[in-house]
Coordinates of C-alpha atoms and ligand atoms in Angstrom, one line a residue:
M99 CA 27.5 -83.1 86.0
L100 CA 30.5 -80.7 86.3
K101 CA 31.8 -81.6 83.0
R102 CA 28.4 -81.0 81.4
W103 CA 28.0 -77.6 83.1
A104 CA 31.4 -76.6 81.7
L105 CA 30.3 -77.6 78.2
V106 CA 27.1 -75.4 78.4
V107 CA 29.2 -72.5 79.6
V108 CA 31.7 -73.1 76.7
A109 CA 28.9 -73.3 74.2
G110 CA 27.3 -70.1 75.7
L111 CA 30.6 -68.3 75.3
S112 CA 31.2 -69.5 71.7
A113 CA 27.8 -68.5 70.6
A114 CA 28.4 -65.1 72.1
A115 CA 31.7 -64.7 70.4
A116 CA 30.1 -65.9 67.2
S117 CA 27.3 -63.5 67.2
A118 CA 29.7 -60.7 68.0
E119 CA 31.3 -61.2 64.5
V120 CA 27.9 -60.7 63.0
T121 CA 27.2 -57.3 61.4
A122 CA 23.5 -56.5 60.7
I123 CA 23.0 -53.7 58.3
R124 CA 19.5 -52.0 58.4
A125 CA 18.6 -50.7 54.9
G126 CA 16.1 -48.1 54.6
R127 CA 16.0 -49.2 50.9
L128 CA 17.6 -51.9 49.2
I129 CA 18.1 -51.8 45.4
D130 CA 18.5 -55.1 43.3
P131 CA 20.0 -53.9 40.1
E132 CA 19.2 -57.2 38.4
T133 CA 15.4 -56.3 38.6
G134 CA 15.8 -52.6 38.9
R135 CA 13.5 -52.7 42.0
A136 CA 14.0 -51.4 45.5
L137 CA 12.5 -53.0 48.6
A138 CA 12.1 -50.9 51.9
N139 CA 13.3 -51.9 55.4
Q140 CA 15.7 -54.8 54.6
T141 CA 18.2 -56.3 56.8
I142 CA 21.5 -57.8 55.6
L143 CA 23.6 -60.1 57.9
V144 CA 27.4 -60.1 57.4
E145 CA 29.6 -62.7 58.9
G146 CA 33.3 -62.5 58.2
E147 CA 33.7 -61.6 54.5
K148 CA 30.4 -62.9 53.5
I149 CA 26.7 -62.1 53.4
T150 CA 24.8 -64.8 55.3
A151 CA 21.2 -63.4 55.0
V152 CA 19.0 -60.8 53.3
G153 CA 15.5 -59.9 53.8
G154 CA 12.6 -58.1 55.4
E155 CA 12.0 -60.6 58.2
V156 CA 15.7 -61.4 59.1
A157 CA 16.2 -61.4 62.8
V158 CA 19.3 -59.5 64.3
P159 CA 21.3 -62.1 66.5
P160 CA 21.9 -60.9 69.9
G161 CA 25.3 -59.3 70.2
A162 CA 25.6 -58.4 66.5
T163 CA 27.0 -55.1 65.4
V164 CA 24.2 -52.9 64.1
I165 CA 24.9 -50.5 61.2
D166 CA 21.9 -48.2 60.9
L167 CA 21.3 -47.2 57.2
S168 CA 17.7 -46.9 57.6
S169 CA 17.6 -43.4 56.0
S170 CA 19.9 -44.6 53.1
T171 CA 19.6 -46.4 50.0
V172 CA 21.8 -49.5 50.1
M173 CA 23.0 -51.3 47.0
P174 CA 25.9 -53.5 45.7
G175 CA 29.3 -52.0 44.8
L176 CA 30.0 -50.4 41.6
V177 CA 32.3 -51.7 38.7
D178 CA 34.5 -49.6 36.3
A179 CA 35.1 -52.2 33.7
H180 CA 38.0 -50.3 32.0
T181 CA 40.4 -48.1 33.8
H182 CA 44.2 -47.8 34.4
L183 CA 45.1 -47.4 37.9
A184 CA 48.7 -47.1 37.5
L185 CA 48.6 -44.4 34.9
T186 CA 48.1 -40.7 35.4
Y187 CA 49.1 -38.5 32.6
K188 CA 49.0 -34.7 33.3
D189 CA 49.2 -31.2 31.7
V190 CA 52.3 -30.6 33.6
P191 CA 55.0 -31.6 33.0
E192 CA 53.9 -33.9 30.1
S193 CA 51.5 -31.8 28.2
N194 CA 49.0 -34.7 28.6
Y195 CA 51.4 -36.7 26.3
Y196 CA 51.4 -40.1 27.9
Y197 CA 54.6 -41.2 26.1
L198 CA 56.3 -38.9 28.6
T199 CA 54.5 -40.2 31.5
Y200 CA 56.1 -43.6 30.9
V201 CA 59.5 -42.0 30.7
M202 CA 59.0 -39.7 33.8
D203 CA 57.2 -42.1 36.3
S204 CA 58.9 -45.2 37.3
T205 CA 56.9 -48.4 37.8
P206 CA 57.4 -48.3 41.6
L207 CA 56.1 -44.7 41.7
R208 CA 53.1 -45.7 39.5
A209 CA 52.3 -48.6 41.8
I210 CA 52.0 -46.1 44.6
Q211 CA 49.8 -44.0 42.5
A212 CA 47.7 -47.0 41.8
A213 CA 47.3 -47.9 45.5
S214 CA 46.1 -44.3 46.0
N215 CA 43.8 -44.4 43.1
G216 CA 42.3 -47.8 44.2
I217 CA 41.6 -46.2 47.6
Q218 CA 40.0 -43.1 46.0
L219 CA 37.7 -45.4 43.7
L220 CA 36.6 -47.4 46.7
S221 CA 35.7 -44.4 48.5
S222 CA 33.4 -43.6 45.5
G223 CA 31.8 -47.0 46.0
F224 CA 33.7 -48.9 43.1
T225 CA 34.4 -52.4 44.6
V226 CA 35.4 -54.0 41.3
V227 CA 37.6 -52.8 38.5
R228 CA 39.0 -54.3 35.4
D229 CA 42.5 -52.6 35.1
L230 CA 43.5 -53.0 31.5
G231 CA 47.0 -52.3 31.0
N232 CA 49.5 -49.2 30.6
N233 CA 50.5 -50.0 34.1
G234 CA 54.2 -50.1 33.8
N235 CA 56.0 -53.4 34.4
Y236 CA 53.1 -55.2 36.1
A237 CA 52.3 -52.6 38.7
D238 CA 48.8 -53.8 38.3
T239 CA 49.7 -57.3 39.5
A240 CA 51.5 -55.9 42.5
H241 CA 48.5 -53.7 43.4
R242 CA 46.1 -56.6 43.0
I243 CA 48.2 -58.9 45.3
A244 CA 48.7 -56.3 47.9
I245 CA 44.9 -55.8 48.1
E246 CA 44.2 -59.6 48.0
Q247 CA 46.8 -60.4 50.7
G248 CA 45.4 -57.7 53.0
W249 CA 48.1 -55.0 53.1
I250 CA 45.9 -52.1 51.7
P251 CA 42.3 -51.6 50.9
G252 CA 41.2 -51.3 47.3
P253 CA 38.7 -52.7 44.8
T254 CA 38.7 -56.3 43.6
M255 CA 40.9 -56.1 40.6
I256 CA 40.8 -58.0 37.4
N257 CA 44.1 -56.9 35.9
S258 CA 45.7 -57.5 32.4
G259 CA 49.3 -57.0 32.9
L260 CA 51.0 -55.8 29.8
I261 CA 48.8 -55.1 26.7
I262 CA 49.7 -57.5 24.0
G263 CA 50.0 -56.0 20.5
G264 CA 51.8 -56.5 17.2
K265 CA 55.2 -54.7 16.6
G266 CA 55.1 -51.4 18.4
G267 CA 52.2 -52.1 20.7
Q268 CA 49.7 -49.0 20.8
F269 CA 52.7 -46.8 20.1
W270 CA 54.8 -45.6 17.3
P271 CA 58.2 -46.0 18.8
T272 CA 61.3 -44.6 17.3
P273 CA 63.9 -47.2 16.3
E274 CA 66.0 -46.4 19.4
M275 CA 63.0 -47.0 21.6
A276 CA 61.8 -50.2 19.7
R277 CA 65.0 -51.9 19.2
E278 CA 66.4 -51.3 22.6
H279 CA 63.2 -52.2 24.3
N280 CA 64.1 -50.0 27.2
L281 CA 62.1 -46.9 26.7
V282 CA 58.2 -46.9 26.8
Y283 CA 58.7 -50.8 27.1
P284 CA 57.5 -52.7 28.8
E285 CA 54.1 -51.0 28.4
Y286 CA 53.4 -53.4 25.7
L287 CA 54.2 -57.2 24.9
E288 CA 54.8 -57.6 21.3
A289 CA 53.5 -60.7 19.6
D290 CA 53.5 -60.8 15.8
T291 CA 53.4 -64.5 15.1
P292 CA 51.3 -67.5 16.4
D293 CA 54.3 -68.6 18.5
E294 CA 54.7 -65.1 19.9
I295 CA 50.9 -64.9 20.7
V296 CA 51.1 -68.2 22.7
K297 CA 54.1 -67.0 24.6
A298 CA 52.8 -63.6 25.4
V299 CA 49.6 -65.0 26.8
R300 CA 51.5 -67.3 28.9
E301 CA 53.9 -64.7 30.1
N302 CA 51.0 -62.5 31.2
M303 CA 49.4 -65.3 32.9
L304 CA 52.6 -66.1 34.7
F305 CA 53.1 -62.7 35.9
G306 CA 49.5 -62.4 37.3
A307 CA 47.2 -61.2 34.6
K308 CA 43.5 -62.1 35.2
V309 CA 42.3 -61.0 31.8
I310 CA 44.1 -60.8 28.5
K311 CA 44.1 -57.4 26.9
I312 CA 45.0 -57.1 23.0
C313 CA 45.6 -54.3 20.6
V314 CA 43.1 -55.5 17.9
D315 CA 43.9 -52.9 15.3
C316 CA 46.4 -50.4 16.5
K317 CA 48.5 -50.8 13.6
P318 CA 47.8 -51.7 9.9
W319 CA 49.1 -55.1 10.9
G320 CA 46.5 -55.7 13.4
Y321 CA 45.2 -59.1 14.5
S322 CA 43.3 -61.6 12.1
V323 CA 40.4 -63.4 13.3
D324 CA 42.5 -66.5 13.5
E325 CA 45.1 -64.8 15.5
M326 CA 42.4 -63.5 17.9
R327 CA 40.9 -67.1 18.2
L328 CA 44.5 -68.2 19.1
F329 CA 44.5 -65.6 21.9
I330 CA 41.1 -66.8 23.1
R331 CA 42.1 -70.5 23.1
E332 CA 45.4 -69.9 24.9
A333 CA 43.8 -67.5 27.4
A334 CA 41.1 -70.2 28.2
K335 CA 43.7 -72.5 29.4
G336 CA 44.1 -70.2 32.4
G337 CA 40.3 -69.4 32.6
L338 CA 41.0 -65.9 31.3
K339 CA 39.0 -63.9 28.7
V340 CA 40.3 -61.7 25.9
A341 CA 39.5 -57.8 26.0
G342 CA 40.2 -56.3 22.7
H343 CA 41.2 -52.5 22.3
V344 CA 39.4 -51.6 19.1
Q345 CA 39.7 -48.3 17.1
T346 CA 38.6 -49.2 13.6
P347 CA 35.4 -50.6 12.1
E348 CA 37.3 -53.4 10.4
G349 CA 39.0 -54.3 13.6
A350 CA 35.6 -54.4 15.3
S351 CA 34.3 -56.8 12.7
R352 CA 37.1 -59.1 13.2
A353 CA 36.9 -59.1 16.9
I354 CA 33.3 -59.8 16.8
E355 CA 33.8 -62.6 14.4
A356 CA 36.5 -64.2 16.5
G357 CA 34.2 -64.0 19.4
I358 CA 36.2 -61.8 21.7
W359 CA 34.9 -61.3 25.3
S360 CA 34.8 -57.6 25.4
I361 CA 35.4 -54.7 23.1
E362 CA 37.1 -51.8 24.6
H363 CA 36.3 -48.5 23.3
G364 CA 33.1 -47.8 21.3
R365 CA 34.0 -45.1 19.0
A366 CA 34.5 -47.2 15.7
L367 CA 31.3 -49.3 16.3
T368 CA 28.4 -48.9 13.8
E369 CA 24.9 -50.0 14.6
E370 CA 25.6 -53.2 12.8
H371 CA 28.4 -53.9 15.1
H372 CA 26.0 -53.4 17.9
R373 CA 23.5 -55.8 16.6
L374 CA 26.1 -58.5 16.1
M375 CA 27.6 -57.8 19.5
A376 CA 24.2 -58.3 21.1
Q377 CA 23.6 -61.4 19.1
K378 CA 26.9 -63.0 20.3
G379 CA 26.7 -61.7 23.9
I380 CA 30.0 -59.6 23.7
F381 CA 30.5 -57.0 26.4
L382 CA 31.1 -53.5 25.5
A383 CA 33.4 -51.3 27.6
S384 CA 32.9 -48.2 25.5
T385 CA 34.9 -45.7 27.7
D386 CA 32.4 -43.0 27.2
T387 CA 34.3 -39.7 27.9
P388 CA 32.2 -36.8 28.9
F389 CA 32.9 -33.2 28.0
T390 CA 34.1 -31.4 31.2
P391 CA 36.2 -28.4 32.0
Y392 CA 39.3 -30.7 32.4
H393 CA 38.9 -33.1 29.4
G394 CA 37.3 -33.8 26.0
T395 CA 35.3 -31.8 23.6
K396 CA 31.7 -31.2 23.2
E397 CA 31.7 -32.8 19.8
D398 CA 33.5 -35.9 20.9
A399 CA 31.2 -36.2 24.0
E400 CA 28.2 -36.0 21.7
K401 CA 29.4 -38.8 19.6
N402 CA 30.2 -40.9 22.7
A403 CA 26.6 -40.4 23.8
A404 CA 25.2 -41.4 20.5
Q405 CA 27.1 -44.5 20.1
L406 CA 26.3 -45.5 23.8
R407 CA 22.7 -45.0 23.1
S408 CA 22.8 -47.0 19.9
A409 CA 24.6 -49.9 21.8
W410 CA 21.9 -49.6 24.5
K411 CA 19.0 -49.6 21.9
N412 CA 20.4 -52.8 20.2
G413 CA 20.7 -54.6 23.5
V414 CA 24.5 -54.8 23.8
K415 CA 25.7 -55.9 27.2
L416 CA 26.8 -52.6 28.6
T417 CA 29.3 -52.0 31.2
F418 CA 30.3 -48.7 32.9
S419 CA 33.8 -48.0 31.6
T420 CA 36.0 -44.9 31.7
D421 CA 39.6 -45.3 30.6
M422 CA 40.2 -42.8 33.4
D423 CA 43.9 -42.1 33.3
Y424 CA 44.6 -38.3 33.5
W425 CA 44.6 -35.4 35.9
Q426 CA 44.7 -31.5 35.3
T427 CA 46.8 -29.2 37.6
G428 CA 44.5 -27.8 40.3
N429 CA 41.5 -30.1 39.7
P430 CA 40.4 -31.0 43.2
M431 CA 38.3 -34.0 42.3
T432 CA 39.4 -37.6 43.4
R433 CA 40.0 -40.3 41.0
G434 CA 36.7 -41.8 42.3
E435 CA 34.9 -38.5 41.5
L436 CA 36.6 -38.1 38.1
T437 CA 35.4 -41.7 37.4
I438 CA 31.7 -41.4 38.4
N439 CA 31.5 -38.2 36.4
F440 CA 31.4 -40.4 33.3
L441 CA 27.6 -40.5 34.3
L442 CA 27.4 -37.3 32.2
T443 CA 27.6 -39.3 29.1
W444 CA 25.1 -42.0 30.2
K445 CA 22.7 -39.1 31.0
A446 CA 23.2 -37.5 27.7
A447 CA 22.6 -40.9 26.1
G448 CA 19.2 -40.9 27.6
I449 CA 19.8 -44.3 29.2
P450 CA 17.2 -45.2 32.0
N451 CA 18.5 -45.1 35.4
A452 CA 17.8 -48.7 36.0
D453 CA 19.8 -49.7 33.0
I454 CA 22.7 -47.5 34.1
L455 CA 22.8 -49.2 37.4
K456 CA 22.6 -52.6 35.7
A457 CA 25.7 -51.6 33.7
M458 CA 27.5 -50.5 36.7
T459 CA 26.9 -53.4 38.7
I460 CA 25.3 -56.8 37.3
T461 CA 26.9 -56.5 33.8
G462 CA 30.1 -55.2 35.3
Y463 CA 30.4 -58.4 37.5
Q464 CA 29.7 -60.7 34.6
C465 CA 32.2 -58.8 32.3
A466 CA 34.8 -59.0 35.2
Q467 CA 33.9 -62.8 35.8
V468 CA 33.4 -62.2 39.5
E469 CA 29.6 -62.7 39.7
K470 CA 29.8 -66.1 41.3
E471 CA 31.9 -64.8 44.3
R472 CA 30.8 -61.0 44.7
G473 CA 28.5 -58.5 43.3
P474 CA 24.8 -58.9 44.1
I475 CA 23.8 -58.7 47.8
K476 CA 23.0 -62.4 48.2
P477 CA 23.7 -64.9 50.8
G478 CA 27.1 -66.7 50.2
L479 CA 28.6 -63.9 48.3
A480 CA 31.3 -61.3 49.4
A481 CA 30.0 -58.5 51.5
D482 CA 30.6 -55.6 49.0
I483 CA 27.9 -53.0 50.0
I484 CA 27.6 -49.3 49.5
A485 CA 24.9 -46.7 50.5
V486 CA 23.9 -43.4 49.3
R487 CA 21.4 -40.8 50.5
G488 CA 19.2 -40.5 47.7
N489 CA 17.6 -43.0 45.5
P490 CA 19.6 -43.6 42.2
L491 CA 16.7 -45.2 40.5
D492 CA 15.1 -41.7 40.6
D493 CA 18.2 -39.7 40.2
I494 CA 21.4 -41.4 39.1
D495 CA 23.5 -38.6 40.5
A496 CA 22.7 -39.8 44.0
L497 CA 25.7 -42.2 43.1
R498 CA 28.0 -39.2 43.3
D499 CA 27.8 -39.1 47.2
V500 CA 28.5 -42.6 48.4
R501 CA 28.3 -42.4 52.1
F502 CA 28.9 -46.0 53.2
V503 CA 31.2 -48.6 51.8
M504 CA 31.9 -52.1 53.0
K505 CA 34.4 -54.3 51.2
D506 CA 34.6 -58.0 52.1
G507 CA 32.7 -57.5 55.1
L508 CA 34.9 -54.6 56.5
V509 CA 33.7 -51.0 56.9
F510 CA 35.8 -48.8 54.6
K511 CA 33.5 -45.8 54.8
R512 CA 31.0 -44.5 57.1
D513 CA 28.9 -41.4 57.2
G514 CA 30.8 -40.0 54.3
V515 CA 34.2 -40.4 55.9
M516 CA 36.7 -43.1 55.1
T517 CA 37.5 -45.3 58.1
P518 CA 40.2 -47.9 56.6
E519 CA 41.9 -48.8 59.9
Q520 CA 40.7 -52.5 59.5
F521 CA 42.4 -52.9 56.1
F522 CA 45.8 -52.1 57.0
H523 CA 48.2 -54.8 58.2
A524 CA 51.9 -55.5 58.9
G525 CA 51.8 -58.7 57.0
P526 CA 50.0 -60.7 54.4
V527 CA 47.0 -61.5 56.8
K528 CA 45.0 -63.1 54.0
G529 CA 47.9 -65.3 52.9
W530 CA 51.0 -64.8 50.9
R531 CA 50.0 -67.5 48.3
R532 CA 47.4 -65.1 46.9
R533 CA 49.3 -64.2 43.8
Ligands
ZN647 ZN1 42.3 -47.9 28.2

């Protein structure tokens, strides 16, 4: 009898301990970006890193920690499908000339900048980013590993490592730079022949890339359809997709024919390209720079909005993407605020709020290949959850003021204030094998 009594007590204790680890989020309004609809008075249960239940009738277990967001709109985290966290070119001292940034800022400094940028993006609700190169000598991989091992908070990163391009990469280096390979390299990994393409893809995979980024047409000797198919085949061995920087209509046609995963930058695309991309299911990360006091021109911004509208009209799989990699002296905006400000282009393009939200979430998760593990607020997926005061389905600018952020089940921001204590550790608490 005594034994049995003891068992009951132990069982009772462990049940209490278990429910103490449950967090219940009361959502006044919960948006499902897949359907573009919102449901009132929903409860989300989170255990450890994962969502375990969602619904209107979900009972809150005794002992659960309750987070009251009953006067907020709750939704899944946002995605920037094209950014550069370890690059910030500036007006001073480099006159926005990013060749000089590579010379002035070391990779370790840029990795620290990236960690700060990641925290600023998370504070603005971005829980997933594709970080597509120009990150020094694999600062992006180090940053991703630091987040995954549990050293610092930051978005889930799908990083590309070095951008692979033909001779010269995206630059026009001088002979001294190009031959010695010690100035503005290793921003790019050169691959001019099939053998070099295979090697470059393998090198990036070895050094922690989660997507392969290539320069499709940065030079007159850009990649052919066959060469891009070789990239795609080789990357597939590691389960990676290929993202292509495109800056000419011819390059776009070749990339589409090759069946590339995503096209980066939309400026060279015609309506015919948009139709073909929609047919083939190719993602667009068009990096839609708005006209702001700190960057861009009105004329360029209008073109960006027009091409984005054409892509939307033709049913292209649109992601929210920024290419955000600059700062102007005196600008008080955070990297997160600079990123969310790209909504200006989406509004100028006249894209409905529900479709903007979808681009910023569902399509972004798919493009980043994370949708089976995180993104939608569904049982079994990682608890990446944000909340805002207004309703972004009515007013997309509500996203500019993210008040609450949960990442992997931990509260990162509450009542508009970052509370990242739980994310800092003196060791790799999630395991050093995360690489
Ligand atoms: Zn870029």
